[in-house]
Amino acid sequence: MHPNRIRRARRTAAVGLSAAALAAGVTSAAGPAVAQPKAAAAAADCSAAYRIEQKLSTGTTWRMCWRYDSKAGLVLEHISYQPKGEPAPIKVLSSARLAQIDVPYDDGSVEYDDLTGFGFAQGLVPLDSAECPGGTIKTVKVPEAWDPAHPNVNGLCTTTRSRGHAYRMQADTGNRVYQQQGKDLLIYTVNKVGWYEYMTEWRFQDDGTINMNVGATGSLSPGDYDAGDGRGWPIGKGAHAYATSHAHNVFWKLDFDLDGSSKSRIEQYDSKVSAPAHGQEAPTNKTTRTNVTKELAGDAENMRWWRVVSTAGKNKDGHARSYEIVRGASSKYPGHAFTSHDVYFTQYDKCELFASNNPGCASGHPKTVDKFVNGQTLTNPVVWVNVGFHHIARDEDQQPMPVHWQGFSIAPRDVTAMNPLTPAALADQNGQPGNGS
Ligand SMILES: [Cu+2]
């Protein structure tokens, strides 16, 4: 976003050239979401150059393939998780990618669809070892590179990082403390779009949680300073030089592959206080499950959450494996139908890849994710998550602009029968104490 005029013209031209490559991209993107034979091992899905495999020091291994799309940028595929104690990798996602960064300015002057219209993928920047501490930088061949003679960019970092306590527990006898410092696999790129630089970060924790975040840094657009009070914020001396406020509406698209099957179920849970506190009694609180059997544009509510449930596998307790969508902070932008909901569940369609200005479909096919929701039965659900950030600039945004992050997580729910990092001494503590369960 915020491109100066020269860049904007170049990007527009690049978009016009991309039809053939785009069609190719759509075809290849269709591959992973198609159910694959169970025998196809995770590691066999890509060549060594496109494979990421990391065994964290706490015993958990993450495996996946990566590729680079001409519009979405980094795409992670065939993602599996194998904590210690699991005999084989557990398949989680067939595809995980950004699906749009939509940036409307509050004065109505401009709106940028960074992925589909402004060369997000082509803006991949090289990273040096200082920006990828302790990690490995892979070379990415950028499709439809602005300089076709130089398509290769050393722009994909994979590294590991400590995240602090994974757990801590005082033993009930003696002075023993069980504690573990958690470890994460981090994978990221930086993509420059005009004056902004977007960090696309994927964080795979040793406890099975996946965090996906976009961090915006770089500079505020020097061309967007025409805002008055109510549409911007003065960031130079005195009460002038109002940087125009704007929203960053970021969409992610997740295709699940739990236990190797694309046929998952979606469930929504809502909890409500059913009786308030009265006298000496505590309040009661009731949780209700709603099966989401048809395409849905979902809205966050207090004490509401969704999960994607495996139809193919159970953990050792006999519970269906699932991943829960854990939302973070979001400012939902009501300026468009497609930005007006927090999550969308749609039936898999190989042409539906972006949340707005979706290219590559037959004419007449809707272009926005809200319109992909049209009553189909969900047998192969695709999850779209919309996280908004309303950016009202502040003096501290110059210069450079500090990274502002937005994103969400998916957390395992019953993927393993116990905490995947359980120490051996506690391995028998599963279920109600003394109940033999
Ligand atoms: Cu911003």
Short mmCIF file of C-alpha atoms and ligand atoms in Angstrom, two decimals, residues 1-2 103 105 196 216 220 246 248 389 391 401 404, ligand 1:
data_model
loop_
_atom_site.label_atom_id
_atom_site.label_comp_id
_atom_site.label_asym_id
_atom_site.label_seq_id
_atom_site.Cartn_x
_atom_site.Cartn_y
_atom_site.Cartn_z
CA MET A 1 0.00 0.00 0.00
CA HIS A 2 0.90 3.68 -0.03
CA VAL A 103 -6.19 -1.08 3.31
CA TYR A 105 -8.05 5.15 4.04
CA TYR A 196 5.02 -0.30 4.25
CA ALA A 216 3.44 -3.78 9.56
CA LEU A 220 3.93 5.91 6.91
CA HIS A 246 -6.65 3.74 7.71
CA HIS A 248 -5.35 -2.96 7.72
CA PHE A 389 -6.36 -3.13 12.83
CA HIS A 391 -4.28 2.48 12.40
CA MET A 401 7.42 2.91 12.16
CA HIS A 404 2.32 -3.31 14.73
CU CU B 1 -0.92 1.51 8.94
#
